[in-house]
Structure formats: C-alpha cells, structure tokens
JSON list of C-alpha atoms in Angstrom, two decimals:
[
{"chain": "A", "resi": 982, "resn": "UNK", "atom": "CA", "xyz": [59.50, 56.57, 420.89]},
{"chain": "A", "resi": 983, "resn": "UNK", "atom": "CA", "xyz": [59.15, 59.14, 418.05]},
{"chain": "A", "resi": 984, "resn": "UNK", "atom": "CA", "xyz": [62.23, 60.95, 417.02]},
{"chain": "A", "resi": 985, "resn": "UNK", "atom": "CA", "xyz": [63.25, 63.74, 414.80]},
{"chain": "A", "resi": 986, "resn": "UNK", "atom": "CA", "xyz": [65.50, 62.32, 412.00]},
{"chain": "A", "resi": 987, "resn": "UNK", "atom": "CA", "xyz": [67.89, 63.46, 409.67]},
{"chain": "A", "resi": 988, "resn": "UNK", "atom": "CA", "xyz": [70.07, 62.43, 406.66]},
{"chain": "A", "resi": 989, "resn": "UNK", "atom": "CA", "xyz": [72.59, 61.76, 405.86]},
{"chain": "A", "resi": 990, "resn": "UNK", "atom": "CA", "xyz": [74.36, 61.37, 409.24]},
{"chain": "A", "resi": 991, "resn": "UNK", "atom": "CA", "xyz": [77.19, 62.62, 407.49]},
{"chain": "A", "resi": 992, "resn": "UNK", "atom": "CA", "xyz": [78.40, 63.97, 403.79]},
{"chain": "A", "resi": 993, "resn": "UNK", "atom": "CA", "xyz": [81.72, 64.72, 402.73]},
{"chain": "A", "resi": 994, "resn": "UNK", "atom": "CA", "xyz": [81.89, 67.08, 399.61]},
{"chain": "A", "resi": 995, "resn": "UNK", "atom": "CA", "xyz": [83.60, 69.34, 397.39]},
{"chain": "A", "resi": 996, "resn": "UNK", "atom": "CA", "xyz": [83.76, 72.83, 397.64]},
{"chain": "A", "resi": 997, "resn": "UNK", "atom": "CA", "xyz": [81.26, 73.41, 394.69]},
{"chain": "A", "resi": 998, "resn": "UNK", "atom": "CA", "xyz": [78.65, 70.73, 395.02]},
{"chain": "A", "resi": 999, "resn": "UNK", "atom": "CA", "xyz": [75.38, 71.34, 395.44]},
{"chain": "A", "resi": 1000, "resn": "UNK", "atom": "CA", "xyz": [74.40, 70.04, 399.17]},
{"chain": "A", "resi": 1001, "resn": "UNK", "atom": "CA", "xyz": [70.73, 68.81, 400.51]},
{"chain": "A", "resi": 1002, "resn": "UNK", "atom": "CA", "xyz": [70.18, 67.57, 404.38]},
{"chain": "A", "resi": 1003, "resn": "UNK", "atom": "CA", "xyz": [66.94, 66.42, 405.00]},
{"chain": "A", "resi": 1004, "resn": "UNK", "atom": "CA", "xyz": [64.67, 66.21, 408.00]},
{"chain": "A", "resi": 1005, "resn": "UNK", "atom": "CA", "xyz": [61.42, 64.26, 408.93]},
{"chain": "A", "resi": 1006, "resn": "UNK", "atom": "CA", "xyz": [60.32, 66.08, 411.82]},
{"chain": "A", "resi": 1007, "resn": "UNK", "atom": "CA", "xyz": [58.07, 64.01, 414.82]},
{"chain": "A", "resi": 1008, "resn": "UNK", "atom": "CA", "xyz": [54.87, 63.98, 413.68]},
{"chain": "A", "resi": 1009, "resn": "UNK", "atom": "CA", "xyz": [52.01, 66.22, 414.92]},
{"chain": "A", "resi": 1010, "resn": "UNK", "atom": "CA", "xyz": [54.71, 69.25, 415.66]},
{"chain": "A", "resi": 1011, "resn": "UNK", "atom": "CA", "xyz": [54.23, 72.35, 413.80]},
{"chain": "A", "resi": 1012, "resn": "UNK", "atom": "CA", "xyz": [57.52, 73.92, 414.07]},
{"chain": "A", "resi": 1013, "resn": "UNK", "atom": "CA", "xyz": [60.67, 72.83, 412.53]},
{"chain": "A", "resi": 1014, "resn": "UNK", "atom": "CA", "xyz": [64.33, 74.44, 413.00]},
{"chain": "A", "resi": 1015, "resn": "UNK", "atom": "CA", "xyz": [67.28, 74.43, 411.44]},
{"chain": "A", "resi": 1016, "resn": "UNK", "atom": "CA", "xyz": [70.54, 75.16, 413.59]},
{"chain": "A", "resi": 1017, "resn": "UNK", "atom": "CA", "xyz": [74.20, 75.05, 412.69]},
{"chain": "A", "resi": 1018, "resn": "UNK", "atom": "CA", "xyz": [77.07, 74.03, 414.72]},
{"chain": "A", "resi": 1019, "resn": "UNK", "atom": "CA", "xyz": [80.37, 75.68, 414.87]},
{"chain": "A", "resi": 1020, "resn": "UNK", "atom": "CA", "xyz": [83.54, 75.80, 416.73]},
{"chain": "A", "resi": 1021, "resn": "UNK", "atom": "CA", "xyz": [83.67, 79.62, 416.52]},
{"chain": "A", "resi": 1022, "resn": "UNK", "atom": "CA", "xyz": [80.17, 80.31, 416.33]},
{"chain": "A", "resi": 1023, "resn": "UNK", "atom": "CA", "xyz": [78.51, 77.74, 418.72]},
{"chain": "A", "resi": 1024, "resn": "UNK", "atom": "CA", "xyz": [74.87, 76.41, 417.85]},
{"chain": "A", "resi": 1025, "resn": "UNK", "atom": "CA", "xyz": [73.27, 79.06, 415.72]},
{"chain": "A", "resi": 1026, "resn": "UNK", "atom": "CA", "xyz": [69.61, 79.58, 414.49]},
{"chain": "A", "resi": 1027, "resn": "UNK", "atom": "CA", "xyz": [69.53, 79.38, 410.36]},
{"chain": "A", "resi": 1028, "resn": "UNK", "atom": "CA", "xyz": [66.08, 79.36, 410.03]},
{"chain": "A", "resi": 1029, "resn": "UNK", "atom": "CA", "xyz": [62.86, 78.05, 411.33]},
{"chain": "A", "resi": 1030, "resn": "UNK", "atom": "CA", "xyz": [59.25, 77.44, 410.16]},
{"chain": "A", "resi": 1031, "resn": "UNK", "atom": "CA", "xyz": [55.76, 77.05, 411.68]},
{"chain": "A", "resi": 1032, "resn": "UNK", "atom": "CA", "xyz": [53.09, 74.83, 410.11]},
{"chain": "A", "resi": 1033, "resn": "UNK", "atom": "CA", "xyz": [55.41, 74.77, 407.00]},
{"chain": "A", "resi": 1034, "resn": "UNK", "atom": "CA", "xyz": [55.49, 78.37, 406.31]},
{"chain": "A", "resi": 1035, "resn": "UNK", "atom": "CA", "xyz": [58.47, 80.12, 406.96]},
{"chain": "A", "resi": 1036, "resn": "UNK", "atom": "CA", "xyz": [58.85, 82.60, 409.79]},
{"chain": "A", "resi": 1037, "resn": "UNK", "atom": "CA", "xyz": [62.56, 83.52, 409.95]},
{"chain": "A", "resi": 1038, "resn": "UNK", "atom": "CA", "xyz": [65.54, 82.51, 407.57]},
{"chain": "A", "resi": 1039, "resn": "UNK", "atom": "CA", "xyz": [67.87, 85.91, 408.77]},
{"chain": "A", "resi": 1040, "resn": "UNK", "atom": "CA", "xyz": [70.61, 83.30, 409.90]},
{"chain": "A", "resi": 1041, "resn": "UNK", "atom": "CA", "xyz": [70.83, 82.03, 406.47]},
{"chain": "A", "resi": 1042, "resn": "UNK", "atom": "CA", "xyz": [73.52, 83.31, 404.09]},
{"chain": "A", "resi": 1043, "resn": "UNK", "atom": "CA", "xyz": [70.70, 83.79, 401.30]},
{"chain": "A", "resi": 1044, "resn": "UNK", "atom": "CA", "xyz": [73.06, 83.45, 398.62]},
{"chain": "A", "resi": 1045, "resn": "UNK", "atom": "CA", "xyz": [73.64, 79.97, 398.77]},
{"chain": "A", "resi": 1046, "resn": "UNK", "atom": "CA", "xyz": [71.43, 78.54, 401.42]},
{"chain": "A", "resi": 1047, "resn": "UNK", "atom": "CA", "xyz": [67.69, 77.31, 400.86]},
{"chain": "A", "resi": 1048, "resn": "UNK", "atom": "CA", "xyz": [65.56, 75.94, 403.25]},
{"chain": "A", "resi": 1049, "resn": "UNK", "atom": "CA", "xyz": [61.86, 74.61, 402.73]},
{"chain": "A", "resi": 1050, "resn": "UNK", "atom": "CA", "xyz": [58.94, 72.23, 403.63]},
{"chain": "A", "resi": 1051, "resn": "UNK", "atom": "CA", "xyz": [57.47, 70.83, 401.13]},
{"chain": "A", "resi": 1052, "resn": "UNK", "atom": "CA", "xyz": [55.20, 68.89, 403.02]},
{"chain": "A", "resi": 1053, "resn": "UNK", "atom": "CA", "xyz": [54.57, 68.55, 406.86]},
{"chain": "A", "resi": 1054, "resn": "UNK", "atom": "CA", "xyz": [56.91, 65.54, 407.39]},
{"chain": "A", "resi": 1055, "resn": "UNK", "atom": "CA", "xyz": [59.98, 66.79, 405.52]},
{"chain": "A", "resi": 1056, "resn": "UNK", "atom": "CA", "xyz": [62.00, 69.82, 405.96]},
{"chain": "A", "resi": 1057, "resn": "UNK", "atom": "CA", "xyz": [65.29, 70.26, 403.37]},
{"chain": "A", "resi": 1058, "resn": "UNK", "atom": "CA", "xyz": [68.45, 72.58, 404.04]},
{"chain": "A", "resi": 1059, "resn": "UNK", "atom": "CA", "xyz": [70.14, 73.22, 400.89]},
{"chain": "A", "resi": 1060, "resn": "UNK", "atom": "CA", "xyz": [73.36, 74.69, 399.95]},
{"chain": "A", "resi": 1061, "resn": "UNK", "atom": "CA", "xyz": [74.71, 76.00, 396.42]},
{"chain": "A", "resi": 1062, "resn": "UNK", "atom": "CA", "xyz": [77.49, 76.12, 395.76]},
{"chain": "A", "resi": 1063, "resn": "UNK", "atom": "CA", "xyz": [78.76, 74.97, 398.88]},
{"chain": "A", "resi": 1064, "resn": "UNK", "atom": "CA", "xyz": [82.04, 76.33, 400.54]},
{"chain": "A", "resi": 1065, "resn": "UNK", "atom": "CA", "xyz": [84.72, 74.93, 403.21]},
{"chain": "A", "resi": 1066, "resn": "UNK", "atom": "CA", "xyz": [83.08, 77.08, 405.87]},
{"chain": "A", "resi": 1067, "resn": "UNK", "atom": "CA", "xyz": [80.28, 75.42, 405.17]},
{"chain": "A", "resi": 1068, "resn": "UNK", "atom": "CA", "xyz": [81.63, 72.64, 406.96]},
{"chain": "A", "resi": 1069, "resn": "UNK", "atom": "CA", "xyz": [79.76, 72.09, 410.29]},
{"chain": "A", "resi": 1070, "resn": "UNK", "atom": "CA", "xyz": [77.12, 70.03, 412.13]},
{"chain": "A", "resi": 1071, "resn": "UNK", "atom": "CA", "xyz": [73.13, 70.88, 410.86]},
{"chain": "A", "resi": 1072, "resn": "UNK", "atom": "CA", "xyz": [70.74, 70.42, 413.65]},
{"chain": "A", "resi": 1073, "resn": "UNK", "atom": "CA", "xyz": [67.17, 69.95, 412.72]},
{"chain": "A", "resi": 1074, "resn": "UNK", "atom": "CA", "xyz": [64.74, 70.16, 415.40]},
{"chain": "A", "resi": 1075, "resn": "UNK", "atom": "CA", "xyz": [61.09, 69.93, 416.12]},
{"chain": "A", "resi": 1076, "resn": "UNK", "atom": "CA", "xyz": [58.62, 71.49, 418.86]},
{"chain": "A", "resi": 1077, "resn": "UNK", "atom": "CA", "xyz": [55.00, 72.45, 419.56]},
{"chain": "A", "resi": 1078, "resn": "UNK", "atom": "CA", "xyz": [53.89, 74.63, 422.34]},
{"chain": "A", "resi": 1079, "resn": "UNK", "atom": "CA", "xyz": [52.61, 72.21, 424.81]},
{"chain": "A", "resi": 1080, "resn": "UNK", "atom": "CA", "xyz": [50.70, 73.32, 428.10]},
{"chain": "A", "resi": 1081, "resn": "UNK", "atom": "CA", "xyz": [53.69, 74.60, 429.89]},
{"chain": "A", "resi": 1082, "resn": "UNK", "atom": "CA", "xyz": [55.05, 76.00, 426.77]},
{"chain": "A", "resi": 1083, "resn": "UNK", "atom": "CA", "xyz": [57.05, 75.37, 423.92]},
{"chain": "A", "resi": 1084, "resn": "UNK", "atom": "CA", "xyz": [58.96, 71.82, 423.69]},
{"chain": "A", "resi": 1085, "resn": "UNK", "atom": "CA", "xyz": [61.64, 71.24, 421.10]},
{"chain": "A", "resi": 1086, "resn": "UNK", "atom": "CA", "xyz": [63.51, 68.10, 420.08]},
{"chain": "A", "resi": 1087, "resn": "UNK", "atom": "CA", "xyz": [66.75, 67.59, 417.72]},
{"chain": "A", "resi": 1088, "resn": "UNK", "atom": "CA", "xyz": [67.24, 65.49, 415.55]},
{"chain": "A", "resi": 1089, "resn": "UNK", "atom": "CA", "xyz": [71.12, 63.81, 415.64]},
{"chain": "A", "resi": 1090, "resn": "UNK", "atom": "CA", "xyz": [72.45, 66.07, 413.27]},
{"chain": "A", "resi": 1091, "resn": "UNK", "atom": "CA", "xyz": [74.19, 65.87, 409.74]},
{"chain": "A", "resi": 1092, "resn": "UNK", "atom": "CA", "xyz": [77.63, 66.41, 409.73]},
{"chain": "A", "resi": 1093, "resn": "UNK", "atom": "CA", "xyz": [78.93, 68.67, 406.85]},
{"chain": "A", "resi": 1094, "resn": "UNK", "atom": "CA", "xyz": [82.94, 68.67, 405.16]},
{"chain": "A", "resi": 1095, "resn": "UNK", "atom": "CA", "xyz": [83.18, 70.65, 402.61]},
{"chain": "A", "resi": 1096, "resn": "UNK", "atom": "CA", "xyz": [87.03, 70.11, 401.18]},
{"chain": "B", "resi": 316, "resn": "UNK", "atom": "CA", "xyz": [67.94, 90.87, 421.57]},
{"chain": "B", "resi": 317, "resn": "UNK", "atom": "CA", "xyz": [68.44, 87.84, 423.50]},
{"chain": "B", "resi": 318, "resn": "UNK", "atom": "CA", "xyz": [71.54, 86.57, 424.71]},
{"chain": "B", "resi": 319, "resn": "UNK", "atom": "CA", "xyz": [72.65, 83.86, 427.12]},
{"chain": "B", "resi": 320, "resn": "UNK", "atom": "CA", "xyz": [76.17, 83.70, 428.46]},
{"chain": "B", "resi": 321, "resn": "UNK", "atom": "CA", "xyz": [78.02, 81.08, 430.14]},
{"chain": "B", "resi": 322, "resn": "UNK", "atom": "CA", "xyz": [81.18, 82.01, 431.74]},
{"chain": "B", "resi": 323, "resn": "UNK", "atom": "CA", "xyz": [82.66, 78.91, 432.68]},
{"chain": "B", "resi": 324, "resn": "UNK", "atom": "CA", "xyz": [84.63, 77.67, 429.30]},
{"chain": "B", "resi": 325, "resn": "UNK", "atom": "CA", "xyz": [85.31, 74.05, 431.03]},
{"chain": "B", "resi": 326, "resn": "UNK", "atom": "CA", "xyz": [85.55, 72.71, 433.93]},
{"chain": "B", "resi": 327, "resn": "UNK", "atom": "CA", "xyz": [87.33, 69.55, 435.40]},
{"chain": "B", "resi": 328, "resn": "UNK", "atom": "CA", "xyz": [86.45, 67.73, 438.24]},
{"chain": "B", "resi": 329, "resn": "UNK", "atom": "CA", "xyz": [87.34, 64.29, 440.12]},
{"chain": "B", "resi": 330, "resn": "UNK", "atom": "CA", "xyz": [84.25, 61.88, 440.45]},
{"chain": "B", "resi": 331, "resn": "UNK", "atom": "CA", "xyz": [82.02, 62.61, 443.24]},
{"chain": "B", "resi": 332, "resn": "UNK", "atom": "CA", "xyz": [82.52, 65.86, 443.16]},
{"chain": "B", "resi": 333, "resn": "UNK", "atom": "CA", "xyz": [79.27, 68.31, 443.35]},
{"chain": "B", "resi": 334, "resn": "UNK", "atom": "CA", "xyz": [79.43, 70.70, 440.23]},
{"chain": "B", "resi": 335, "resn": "UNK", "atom": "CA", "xyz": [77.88, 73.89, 439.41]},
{"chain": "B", "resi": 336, "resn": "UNK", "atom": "CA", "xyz": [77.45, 75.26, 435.61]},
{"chain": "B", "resi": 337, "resn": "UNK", "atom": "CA", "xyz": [76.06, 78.88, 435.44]},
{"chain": "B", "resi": 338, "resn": "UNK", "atom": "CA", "xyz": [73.82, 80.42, 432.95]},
{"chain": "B", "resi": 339, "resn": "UNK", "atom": "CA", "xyz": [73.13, 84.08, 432.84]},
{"chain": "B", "resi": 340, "resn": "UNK", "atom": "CA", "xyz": [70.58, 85.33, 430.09]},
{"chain": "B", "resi": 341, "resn": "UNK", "atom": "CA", "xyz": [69.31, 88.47, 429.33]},
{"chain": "B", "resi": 342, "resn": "UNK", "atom": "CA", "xyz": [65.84, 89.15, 427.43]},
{"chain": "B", "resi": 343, "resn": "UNK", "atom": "CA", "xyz": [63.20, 91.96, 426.97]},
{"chain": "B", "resi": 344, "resn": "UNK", "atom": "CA", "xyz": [60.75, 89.44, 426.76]},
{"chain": "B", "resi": 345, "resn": "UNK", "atom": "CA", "xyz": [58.12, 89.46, 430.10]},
{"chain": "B", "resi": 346, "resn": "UNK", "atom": "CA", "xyz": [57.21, 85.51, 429.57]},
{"chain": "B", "resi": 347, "resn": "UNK", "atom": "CA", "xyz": [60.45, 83.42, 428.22]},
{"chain": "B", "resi": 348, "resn": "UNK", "atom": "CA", "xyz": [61.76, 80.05, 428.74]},
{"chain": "B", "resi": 349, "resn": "UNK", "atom": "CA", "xyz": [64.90, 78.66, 429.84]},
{"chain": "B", "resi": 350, "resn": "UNK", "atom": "CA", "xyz": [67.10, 74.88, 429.06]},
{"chain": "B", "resi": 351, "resn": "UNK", "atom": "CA", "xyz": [69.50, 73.02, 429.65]},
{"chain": "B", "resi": 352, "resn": "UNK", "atom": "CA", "xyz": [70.94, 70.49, 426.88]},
{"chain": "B", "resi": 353, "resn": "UNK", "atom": "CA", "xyz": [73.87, 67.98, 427.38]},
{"chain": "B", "resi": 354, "resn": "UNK", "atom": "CA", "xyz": [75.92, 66.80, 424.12]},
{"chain": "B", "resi": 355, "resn": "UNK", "atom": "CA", "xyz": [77.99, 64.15, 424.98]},
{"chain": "B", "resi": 356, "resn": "UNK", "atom": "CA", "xyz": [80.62, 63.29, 422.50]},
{"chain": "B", "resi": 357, "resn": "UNK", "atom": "CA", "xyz": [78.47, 61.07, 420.25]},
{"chain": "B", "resi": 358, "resn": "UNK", "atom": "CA", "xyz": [77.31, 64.97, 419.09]},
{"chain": "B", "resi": 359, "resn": "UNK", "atom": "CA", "xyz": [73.52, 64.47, 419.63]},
{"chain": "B", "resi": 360, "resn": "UNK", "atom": "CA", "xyz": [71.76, 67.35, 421.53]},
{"chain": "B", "resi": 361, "resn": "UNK", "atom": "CA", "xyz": [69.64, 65.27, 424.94]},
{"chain": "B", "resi": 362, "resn": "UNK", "atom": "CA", "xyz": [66.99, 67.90, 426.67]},
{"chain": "B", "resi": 363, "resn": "UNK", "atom": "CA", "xyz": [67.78, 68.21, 430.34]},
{"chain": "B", "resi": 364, "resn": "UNK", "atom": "CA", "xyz": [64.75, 70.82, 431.64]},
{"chain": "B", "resi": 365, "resn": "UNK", "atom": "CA", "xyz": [62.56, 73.49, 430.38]},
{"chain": "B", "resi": 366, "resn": "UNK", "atom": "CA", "xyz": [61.81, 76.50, 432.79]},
{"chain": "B", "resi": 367, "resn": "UNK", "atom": "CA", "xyz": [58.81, 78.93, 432.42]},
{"chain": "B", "resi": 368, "resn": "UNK", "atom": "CA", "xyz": [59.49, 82.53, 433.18]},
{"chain": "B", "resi": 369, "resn": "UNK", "atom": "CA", "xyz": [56.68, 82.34, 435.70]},
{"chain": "B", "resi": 370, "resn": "UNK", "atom": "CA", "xyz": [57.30, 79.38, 437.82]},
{"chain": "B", "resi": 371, "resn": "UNK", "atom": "CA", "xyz": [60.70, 80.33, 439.92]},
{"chain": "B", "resi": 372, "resn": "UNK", "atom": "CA", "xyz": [60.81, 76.64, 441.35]},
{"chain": "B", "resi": 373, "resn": "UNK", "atom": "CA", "xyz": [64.08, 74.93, 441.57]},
{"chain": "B", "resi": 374, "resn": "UNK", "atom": "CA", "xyz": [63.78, 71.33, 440.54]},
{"chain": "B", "resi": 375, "resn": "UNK", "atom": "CA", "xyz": [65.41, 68.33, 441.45]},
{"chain": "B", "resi": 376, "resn": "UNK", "atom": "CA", "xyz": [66.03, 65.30, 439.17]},
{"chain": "B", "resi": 377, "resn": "UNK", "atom": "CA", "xyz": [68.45, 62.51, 440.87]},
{"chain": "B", "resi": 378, "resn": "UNK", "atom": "CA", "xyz": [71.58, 63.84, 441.00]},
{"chain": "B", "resi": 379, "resn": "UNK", "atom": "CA", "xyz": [70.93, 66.87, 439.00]},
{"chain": "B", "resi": 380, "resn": "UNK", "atom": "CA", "xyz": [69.39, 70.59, 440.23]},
{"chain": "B", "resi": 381, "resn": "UNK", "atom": "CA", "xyz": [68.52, 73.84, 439.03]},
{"chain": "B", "resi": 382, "resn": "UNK", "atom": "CA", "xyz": [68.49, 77.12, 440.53]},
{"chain": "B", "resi": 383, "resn": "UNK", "atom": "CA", "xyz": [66.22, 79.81, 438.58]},
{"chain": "B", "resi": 384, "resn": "UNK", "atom": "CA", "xyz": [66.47, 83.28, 439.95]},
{"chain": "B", "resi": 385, "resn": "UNK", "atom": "CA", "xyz": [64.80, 85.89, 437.72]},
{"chain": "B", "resi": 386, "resn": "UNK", "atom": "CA", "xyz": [66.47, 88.64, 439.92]},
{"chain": "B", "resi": 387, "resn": "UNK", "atom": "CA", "xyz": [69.63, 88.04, 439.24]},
{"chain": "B", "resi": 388, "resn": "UNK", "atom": "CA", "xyz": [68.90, 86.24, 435.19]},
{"chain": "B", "resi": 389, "resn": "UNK", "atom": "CA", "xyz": [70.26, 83.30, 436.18]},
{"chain": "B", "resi": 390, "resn": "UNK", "atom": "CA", "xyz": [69.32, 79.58, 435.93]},
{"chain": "B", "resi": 391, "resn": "UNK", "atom": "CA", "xyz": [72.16, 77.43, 437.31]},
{"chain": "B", "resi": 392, "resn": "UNK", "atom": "CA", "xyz": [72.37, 73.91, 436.93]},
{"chain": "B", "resi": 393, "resn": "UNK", "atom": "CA", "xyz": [74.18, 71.57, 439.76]},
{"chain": "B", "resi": 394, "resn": "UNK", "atom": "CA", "xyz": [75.51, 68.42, 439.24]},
{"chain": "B", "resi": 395, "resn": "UNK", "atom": "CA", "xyz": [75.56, 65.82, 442.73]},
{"chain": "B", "resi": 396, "resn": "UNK", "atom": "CA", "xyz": [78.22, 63.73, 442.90]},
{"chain": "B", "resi": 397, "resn": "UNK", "atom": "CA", "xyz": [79.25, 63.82, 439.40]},
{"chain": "B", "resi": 398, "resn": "UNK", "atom": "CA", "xyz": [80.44, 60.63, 437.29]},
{"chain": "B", "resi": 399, "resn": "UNK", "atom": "CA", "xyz": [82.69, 60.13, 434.46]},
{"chain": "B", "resi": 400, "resn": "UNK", "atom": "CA", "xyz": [79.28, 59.53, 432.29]},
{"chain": "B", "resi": 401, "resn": "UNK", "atom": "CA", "xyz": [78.67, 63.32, 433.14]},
{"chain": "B", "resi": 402, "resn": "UNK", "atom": "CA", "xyz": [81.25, 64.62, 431.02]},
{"chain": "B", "resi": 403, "resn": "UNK", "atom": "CA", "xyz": [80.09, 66.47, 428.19]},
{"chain": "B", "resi": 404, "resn": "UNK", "atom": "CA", "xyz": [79.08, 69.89, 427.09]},
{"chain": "B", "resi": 405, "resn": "UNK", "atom": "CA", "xyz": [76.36, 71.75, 428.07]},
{"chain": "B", "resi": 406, "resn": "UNK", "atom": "CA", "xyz": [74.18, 73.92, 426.85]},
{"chain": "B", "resi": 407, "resn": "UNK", "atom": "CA", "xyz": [71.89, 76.94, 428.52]},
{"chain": "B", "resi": 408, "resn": "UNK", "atom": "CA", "xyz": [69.20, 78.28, 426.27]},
{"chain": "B", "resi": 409, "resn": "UNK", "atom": "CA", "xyz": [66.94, 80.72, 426.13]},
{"chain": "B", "resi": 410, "resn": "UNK", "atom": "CA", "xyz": [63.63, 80.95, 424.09]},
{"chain": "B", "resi": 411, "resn": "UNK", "atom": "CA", "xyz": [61.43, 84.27, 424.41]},
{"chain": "B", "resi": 412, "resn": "UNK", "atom": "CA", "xyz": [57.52, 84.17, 424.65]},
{"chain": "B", "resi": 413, "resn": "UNK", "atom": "CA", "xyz": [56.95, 85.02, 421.28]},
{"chain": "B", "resi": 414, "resn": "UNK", "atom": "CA", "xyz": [59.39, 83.67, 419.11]},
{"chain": "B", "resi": 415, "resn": "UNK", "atom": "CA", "xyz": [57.69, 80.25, 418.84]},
{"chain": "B", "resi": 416, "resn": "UNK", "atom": "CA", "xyz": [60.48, 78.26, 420.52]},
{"chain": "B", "resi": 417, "resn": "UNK", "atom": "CA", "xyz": [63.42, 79.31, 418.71]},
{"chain": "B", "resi": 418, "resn": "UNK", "atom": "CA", "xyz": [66.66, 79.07, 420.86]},
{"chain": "B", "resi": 419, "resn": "UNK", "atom": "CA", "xyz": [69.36, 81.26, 421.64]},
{"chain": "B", "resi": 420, "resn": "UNK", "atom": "CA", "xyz": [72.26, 79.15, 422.76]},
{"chain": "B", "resi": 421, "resn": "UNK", "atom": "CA", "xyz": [74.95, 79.84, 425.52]},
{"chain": "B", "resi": 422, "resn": "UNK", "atom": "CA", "xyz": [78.74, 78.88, 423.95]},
{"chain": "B", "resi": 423, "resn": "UNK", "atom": "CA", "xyz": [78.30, 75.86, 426.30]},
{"chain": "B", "resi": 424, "resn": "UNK", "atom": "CA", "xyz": [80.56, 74.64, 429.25]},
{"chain": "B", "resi": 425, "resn": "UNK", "atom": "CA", "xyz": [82.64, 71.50, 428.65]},
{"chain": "B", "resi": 426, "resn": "UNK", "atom": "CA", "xyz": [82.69, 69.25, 431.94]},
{"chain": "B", "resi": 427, "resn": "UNK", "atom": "CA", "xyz": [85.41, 66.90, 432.26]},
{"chain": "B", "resi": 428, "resn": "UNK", "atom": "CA", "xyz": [85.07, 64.40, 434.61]},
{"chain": "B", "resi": 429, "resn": "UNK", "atom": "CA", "xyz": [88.09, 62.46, 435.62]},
{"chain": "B", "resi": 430, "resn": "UNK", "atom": "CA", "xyz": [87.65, 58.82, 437.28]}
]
C-alpha cells in the first residue's frame, strides 16, 4: 500500500530557527505539492512541482520559504528564519494524471509551532 | 481564477440522519475536476471521489452520494444514514484541466455527528 510520507510528524521551534519538512513522494508520480493548513486561511497551495522542476511557488512567501526536489523521491519545504505564523500543518502530496485524470494523494502532514 | 465555496460552516446531526454538504465552484476552465476529502480529527487528508468535468454521473458508494450538476456549479455530496464515525471535516476541491492537479480548496464543512 504505497503512501506519501512526511517528517517529522511534528516540530516545535523557535521563532528564528531555520525549519526543513521533508517528503518522499509514492513512487512513479511526477507531481509533488506542497499545501499549508490554517485556521484563517484553510488548506492553501505553496507550491508544486512536476517531474522535479518547479512549476508554481506564488503561494510561497519567497523571503523565507524554499522548496525543492533534489531527487525524484524527496521533496523539502524550508523555512528561514521561521516566524509564529509560521505555525501550521504542511501537507505534501503526490499525483499523476491517470486515465480519468489527475489523482493526488497526501501525505499525513507535519505539524509546525513556531513559539 | 478558481474558487470553490462551501456555505455550510458546520453542521450537526443525530445518527441516522441523511446529510447533505454543498459545494459550489466556479472556473474558466472547459475540462476541470472536482473532490471530496474527509479529515477526521487525527488531521490526515482521506480522498472520497474525483469527478471529470465531462462525465455528469452521480455516483453512489454505500452510504455516501454525489450530485454533479455543471448547470448550476455544483457537486453535492450526501451522507445516508450518517454515524458518529462520519464526523469530520470536509473538503470540496477543485482542480482545472491544465493546472496539473493542483487544488483549490473549499473552507470545508465540519459535520458533527451526535450518537
């Protein structure tokens, strides 16, 4: 039963630190996505990428938010310096465009403090 | 611009009751699809149904239904004789035919159901 996985499950930091959430995405997809979680915002696109290059980071706050693939079965979020509304749950998902379209599957999420 | 709204903030119900949860999306896109996610309080993000554009179908699975009507944007989801298990928050999305599956997220509908 292939998943999408992510860690840490959780991470608890100071406002400052550098943060990196990482994703192995199910294996033979060709599209990985990062989404954020929010109470005010909801479930938000950050970015997204399609055979590893990236296609669309315009959620991102590009002054302190990274995200890359460095190879086909990781994807990292990064965040420096991090900040208290950082805090939030990360989604990572992955997808492929199957016969009936596209097909997408998350990952359980990393969830973010920032204090 | 895509957008998907869902009206209903939450919604509480006794078991056995039928419930509906409406999505209404709007897109300029001629060939889009449509989903349904649950997130039950463990946080993780379970796939319910994908809809193409082009197939107008409702569907059935047990206790759960969908009604897509592309004249009136809407892709409803039903629950039969709902159980306390049910209870969660759920999510309508929307991806458009050319944006390689990324989602645009309703703010989700929490359903309470009440033994």
């Amino acid at each position: 039963d292939a998943r999408v996985t992510q860690t840490p499950r959780h991470k608890v930091t100071e406002m400052g630190q550098e943060v990196t959430m990482r994703c192995q995405p199910i294996l033979g997809h060709n599209t990985v996505f990062w989404y954020r979680q929010t109470m005010m915002q909801g479930l938000e696109l950050l970015a997204y990428f399609r055979n590893r290059a990236p296609l669309d980071d315009s959620g991102m706050p590009k002054d302190r938010f990274s995200a890359e693939m460095p190879d086909a079965t990781l994807a990292t979020l990064k965040i420096q310096p991090s900040e208290p509304r950082d805090s939030a749950v990360y989604f990572c998902a992955s997808g492929f465009q199957g016969f009936l379209g596209y097909e997408q599957y998350f990952g359980p999420g990393t969830r973010l403090t920032v204090t | 611009a895509q957008k998907v709204t869902q009206a209903q903030t939450e919604i509480s119900v006794v078991e056995k009751e039928d419930v509906t949860l409406d999505c209404v999306y709007e897109t300029r896109d001629t060939t889009y699809y449509l989903f349904w996610y649950k997130q039950p309080p463990s946080g993780e993000l379970v796939f319910l149904i994908r809809r193409n554009s082009f197939d107008e179908q409702n569907e059935i699975s047990g206790r759960y239904s969908w009604n897509f009507q592309k004249s009136t944007s809407s892709f409803n989801f039903t629950i039969t004789a709902s159980q306390v298990v049910d209870s969660a928050v759920y999510f309508c999305a929307l991806s458009g035919g050319t944006s390689y599956g990324k989602l645009t997220f309703g703010q989700g509908t929490i359903l309470t159901v009440h033994p």
